[in-house]
Amino acid sequence: MRSESSDNQKSIGFIAQEVNALFPELITIIQDTTLGYPDIPDLHMMKYDAVGPIAIKAIQEQQEKVKKLQDQNAALRSRIEVFKKKLASLSTTN
C-alpha cells in the first residue's frame, strides 16, 4: 500500500487486513477506541519485525523450486540433444 501523510511524505506498507488473511500471527487487532483511534473500532496493526523471517523462508522455498526446475530443464535439454543426434544419424543412413 502506498499513501501520503499530511506532510506529503510517501510511505509504503502492507494492508493489515489483507495480511491477516494469510498470516494472522503478524497482526494485532486493537478494539479499544480509547487509545487514540476513536473512529476505528478494530484497528489492525502489523508486526513488521516478524515479516523478515517469513519473507526469508518464502524466498528459500522459491529458490528450492527454481533449483528443481533448473535441474529438470537441464535433463530435458540433454534428452533433446540425444534425440537430435539419433534423428541426425537416421537421416544420414537413409
mmCIF file with all atom_site columns, C-alpha atoms in Angstrom:
data_model
loop_
_atom_site.group_PDB
_atom_site.id
_atom_site.type_symbol
_atom_site.label_atom_id
_atom_site.label_alt_id
_atom_site.label_comp_id
_atom_site.label_asym_id
_atom_site.label_entity_id
_atom_site.label_seq_id
_atom_site.pdbx_PDB_ins_code
_atom_site.Cartn_x
_atom_site.Cartn_y
_atom_site.Cartn_z
_atom_site.occupancy
_atom_site.B_iso_or_equiv
_atom_site.pdbx_formal_charge
_atom_site.auth_seq_id
_atom_site.auth_comp_id
_atom_site.auth_asym_id
_atom_site.auth_atom_id
_atom_site.pdbx_PDB_model_num
ATOM 1  C CA . MET A 1 1  ? 0.000   0.000   0.000   1.00 0.00 ? 1  MET A CA 1
ATOM 2  C CA . ARG A 1 2  ? 1.235   3.474   -0.788  1.00 0.00 ? 2  ARG A CA 1
ATOM 3  C CA . SER A 1 3  ? -0.051  6.555   0.919   1.00 0.00 ? 3  SER A CA 1
ATOM 4  C CA . GLU A 1 4  ? 0.862   10.129  1.562   1.00 0.00 ? 4  GLU A CA 1
ATOM 5  C CA . SER A 1 5  ? 0.834   11.631  5.011   1.00 0.00 ? 5  SER A CA 1
ATOM 6  C CA . SER A 1 6  ? -0.334  15.135  5.792   1.00 0.00 ? 6  SER A CA 1
ATOM 7  C CA . ASP A 1 7  ? 3.188   16.458  5.191   1.00 0.00 ? 7  ASP A CA 1
ATOM 8  C CA . ASN A 1 8  ? 3.269   14.841  1.707   1.00 0.00 ? 8  ASN A CA 1
ATOM 9  C CA . GLN A 1 9  ? 5.751   12.175  2.810   1.00 0.00 ? 9  GLN A CA 1
ATOM 10 C CA . LYS A 1 10 ? 5.223   8.975   0.838   1.00 0.00 ? 10 LYS A CA 1
ATOM 11 C CA . SER A 1 11 ? 5.136   5.729   2.758   1.00 0.00 ? 11 SER A CA 1
ATOM 12 C CA . ILE A 1 12 ? 4.978   2.112   1.700   1.00 0.00 ? 12 ILE A CA 1
ATOM 13 C CA . GLY A 1 13 ? 3.452   -0.641  3.762   1.00 0.00 ? 13 GLY A CA 1
ATOM 14 C CA . PHE A 1 14 ? 1.007   -3.504  3.883   1.00 0.00 ? 14 PHE A CA 1
ATOM 15 C CA . ILE A 1 15 ? -2.748  -3.529  4.242   1.00 0.00 ? 15 ILE A CA 1
ATOM 16 C CA . ALA A 1 16 ? -3.062  -5.300  7.565   1.00 0.00 ? 16 ALA A CA 1
ATOM 17 C CA . GLN A 1 17 ? -6.499  -6.752  6.829   1.00 0.00 ? 17 GLN A CA 1
ATOM 18 C CA . GLU A 1 18 ? -5.124  -8.458  3.709   1.00 0.00 ? 18 GLU A CA 1
ATOM 19 C CA . VAL A 1 19 ? -2.070  -9.769  5.555   1.00 0.00 ? 19 VAL A CA 1
ATOM 20 C CA . ASN A 1 20 ? -4.349  -11.050 8.328   1.00 0.00 ? 20 ASN A CA 1
ATOM 21 C CA . ALA A 1 21 ? -5.991  -13.455 5.873   1.00 0.00 ? 21 ALA A CA 1
ATOM 22 C CA . LEU A 1 22 ? -2.631  -15.151 5.160   1.00 0.00 ? 22 LEU A CA 1
ATOM 23 C CA . PHE A 1 23 ? -0.551  -14.540 8.274   1.00 0.00 ? 23 PHE A CA 1
ATOM 24 C CA . PRO A 1 24 ? -2.765  -13.740 11.263  1.00 0.00 ? 24 PRO A CA 1
ATOM 25 C CA . GLU A 1 25 ? 0.250   -14.059 13.566  1.00 0.00 ? 25 GLU A CA 1
ATOM 26 C CA . LEU A 1 26 ? 1.598   -10.836 12.025  1.00 0.00 ? 26 LEU A CA 1
ATOM 27 C CA . ILE A 1 27 ? -1.436  -8.781  13.013  1.00 0.00 ? 27 ILE A CA 1
ATOM 28 C CA . THR A 1 28 ? -2.573  -7.241  16.259  1.00 0.00 ? 28 THR A CA 1
ATOM 29 C CA . ILE A 1 29 ? -6.173  -6.084  16.395  1.00 0.00 ? 29 ILE A CA 1
ATOM 30 C CA . ILE A 1 30 ? -6.869  -3.299  18.851  1.00 0.00 ? 30 ILE A CA 1
ATOM 31 C CA . GLN A 1 31 ? -10.521 -2.935  19.769  1.00 0.00 ? 31 GLN A CA 1
ATOM 32 C CA . ASP A 1 32 ? -10.078 -0.267  22.415  1.00 0.00 ? 32 ASP A CA 1
ATOM 33 C CA . THR A 1 33 ? -11.244 3.056   20.969  1.00 0.00 ? 33 THR A CA 1
ATOM 34 C CA . THR A 1 34 ? -9.794  4.972   23.903  1.00 0.00 ? 34 THR A CA 1
ATOM 35 C CA . LEU A 1 35 ? -6.226  4.508   22.626  1.00 0.00 ? 35 LEU A CA 1
ATOM 36 C CA . GLY A 1 36 ? -6.298  7.469   20.269  1.00 0.00 ? 36 GLY A CA 1
ATOM 37 C CA . TYR A 1 37 ? -8.231  5.968   17.373  1.00 0.00 ? 37 TYR A CA 1
ATOM 38 C CA . PRO A 1 38 ? -11.862 6.585   18.355  1.00 0.00 ? 38 PRO A CA 1
ATOM 39 C CA . ASP A 1 39 ? -13.148 6.247   14.777  1.00 0.00 ? 39 ASP A CA 1
ATOM 40 C CA . ILE A 1 40 ? -11.587 2.806   14.263  1.00 0.00 ? 40 ILE A CA 1
ATOM 41 C CA . PRO A 1 41 ? -13.285 0.113   16.368  1.00 0.00 ? 41 PRO A CA 1
ATOM 42 C CA . ASP A 1 42 ? -10.940 -2.664  15.185  1.00 0.00 ? 42 ASP A CA 1
ATOM 43 C CA . LEU A 1 43 ? -7.557  -1.178  14.387  1.00 0.00 ? 43 LEU A CA 1
ATOM 44 C CA . HIS A 1 44 ? -5.327  -3.703  12.606  1.00 0.00 ? 44 HIS A CA 1
ATOM 45 C CA . MET A 1 45 ? -1.615  -3.201  13.184  1.00 0.00 ? 45 MET A CA 1
ATOM 46 C CA . MET A 1 46 ? 1.281   -5.039  11.536  1.00 0.00 ? 46 MET A CA 1
ATOM 47 C CA . LYS A 1 47 ? 4.114   -6.640  13.462  1.00 0.00 ? 47 LYS A CA 1
ATOM 48 C CA . TYR A 1 48 ? 6.724   -5.575  10.926  1.00 0.00 ? 48 TYR A CA 1
ATOM 49 C CA . ASP A 1 49 ? 9.556   -7.113  12.921  1.00 0.00 ? 49 ASP A CA 1
ATOM 50 C CA . ALA A 1 50 ? 8.130   -10.562 12.176  1.00 0.00 ? 50 ALA A CA 1
ATOM 51 C CA . VAL A 1 51 ? 7.843   -10.048 8.409   1.00 0.00 ? 51 VAL A CA 1
ATOM 52 C CA . GLY A 1 52 ? 11.554  -10.626 7.714   1.00 0.00 ? 52 GLY A CA 1
ATOM 53 C CA . PRO A 1 53 ? 11.788  -14.264 8.827   1.00 0.00 ? 53 PRO A CA 1
ATOM 54 C CA . ILE A 1 54 ? 8.613   -15.176 6.933   1.00 0.00 ? 54 ILE A CA 1
ATOM 55 C CA . ALA A 1 55 ? 9.868   -13.426 3.794   1.00 0.00 ? 55 ALA A CA 1
ATOM 56 C CA . ILE A 1 56 ? 13.247  -15.158 4.026   1.00 0.00 ? 56 ILE A CA 1
ATOM 57 C CA . LYS A 1 57 ? 11.584  -18.562 4.411   1.00 0.00 ? 57 LYS A CA 1
ATOM 58 C CA . ALA A 1 58 ? 9.409   -17.868 1.363   1.00 0.00 ? 58 ALA A CA 1
ATOM 59 C CA . ILE A 1 59 ? 12.489  -16.881 -0.652  1.00 0.00 ? 59 ILE A CA 1
ATOM 60 C CA . GLN A 1 60 ? 14.255  -20.090 0.404   1.00 0.00 ? 60 GLN A CA 1
ATOM 61 C CA . GLU A 1 61 ? 11.264  -22.171 -0.686  1.00 0.00 ? 61 GLU A CA 1
ATOM 62 C CA . GLN A 1 62 ? 11.139  -20.368 -4.022  1.00 0.00 ? 62 GLN A CA 1
ATOM 63 C CA . GLN A 1 63 ? 14.862  -20.954 -4.534  1.00 0.00 ? 63 GLN A CA 1
ATOM 64 C CA . GLU A 1 64 ? 14.357  -24.690 -3.949  1.00 0.00 ? 64 GLU A CA 1
ATOM 65 C CA . LYS A 1 65 ? 11.626  -24.720 -6.603  1.00 0.00 ? 65 LYS A CA 1
ATOM 66 C CA . VAL A 1 66 ? 13.816  -22.756 -9.014  1.00 0.00 ? 66 VAL A CA 1
ATOM 67 C CA . LYS A 1 67 ? 16.693  -25.212 -8.495  1.00 0.00 ? 67 LYS A CA 1
ATOM 68 C CA . LYS A 1 68 ? 14.429  -28.209 -9.169  1.00 0.00 ? 68 LYS A CA 1
ATOM 69 C CA . LEU A 1 69 ? 13.104  -26.580 -12.329 1.00 0.00 ? 69 LEU A CA 1
ATOM 70 C CA . GLN A 1 70 ? 16.627  -25.754 -13.497 1.00 0.00 ? 70 GLN A CA 1
ATOM 71 C CA . ASP A 1 71 ? 17.661  -29.374 -12.951 1.00 0.00 ? 71 ASP A CA 1
ATOM 72 C CA . GLN A 1 72 ? 14.601  -30.640 -14.827 1.00 0.00 ? 72 GLN A CA 1
ATOM 73 C CA . ASN A 1 73 ? 15.282  -28.188 -17.630 1.00 0.00 ? 73 ASN A CA 1
ATOM 74 C CA . ALA A 1 74 ? 18.896  -29.354 -17.948 1.00 0.00 ? 74 ALA A CA 1
ATOM 75 C CA . ALA A 1 75 ? 17.805  -33.005 -18.013 1.00 0.00 ? 75 ALA A CA 1
ATOM 76 C CA . LEU A 1 76 ? 15.208  -32.315 -20.701 1.00 0.00 ? 76 LEU A CA 1
ATOM 77 C CA . ARG A 1 77 ? 17.709  -30.355 -22.796 1.00 0.00 ? 77 ARG A CA 1
ATOM 78 C CA . SER A 1 78 ? 20.111  -33.281 -22.528 1.00 0.00 ? 78 SER A CA 1
ATOM 79 C CA . ARG A 1 79 ? 17.429  -35.691 -23.715 1.00 0.00 ? 79 ARG A CA 1
ATOM 80 C CA . ILE A 1 80 ? 16.594  -33.385 -26.615 1.00 0.00 ? 80 ILE A CA 1
ATOM 81 C CA . GLU A 1 81 ? 20.250  -33.405 -27.685 1.00 0.00 ? 81 GLU A CA 1
ATOM 82 C CA . VAL A 1 82 ? 20.264  -37.222 -27.610 1.00 0.00 ? 82 VAL A CA 1
ATOM 83 C CA . PHE A 1 83 ? 17.121  -37.302 -29.754 1.00 0.00 ? 83 PHE A CA 1
ATOM 84 C CA . LYS A 1 84 ? 18.625  -34.800 -32.196 1.00 0.00 ? 84 LYS A CA 1
ATOM 85 C CA . LYS A 1 85 ? 21.713  -36.972 -32.607 1.00 0.00 ? 85 LYS A CA 1
ATOM 86 C CA . LYS A 1 86 ? 19.604  -40.090 -33.142 1.00 0.00 ? 86 LYS A CA 1
ATOM 87 C CA . LEU A 1 87 ? 17.468  -38.260 -35.671 1.00 0.00 ? 87 LEU A CA 1
ATOM 88 C CA . ALA A 1 88 ? 20.553  -36.971 -37.470 1.00 0.00 ? 88 ALA A CA 1
ATOM 89 C CA . SER A 1 89 ? 22.049  -40.468 -37.623 1.00 0.00 ? 89 SER A CA 1
ATOM 90 C CA . LEU A 1 90 ? 18.797  -41.850 -39.024 1.00 0.00 ? 90 LEU A CA 1
ATOM 91 C CA . SER A 1 91 ? 18.776  -39.127 -41.668 1.00 0.00 ? 91 SER A CA 1
ATOM 92 C CA . THR A 1 92 ? 22.332  -39.890 -42.795 1.00 0.00 ? 92 THR A CA 1
ATOM 93 C CA . THR A 1 93 ? 21.805  -43.660 -43.023 1.00 0.00 ? 93 THR A CA 1
ATOM 94 C CA . ASN A 1 94 ? 18.854  -43.332 -45.422 1.00 0.00 ? 94 ASN A CA 1
#
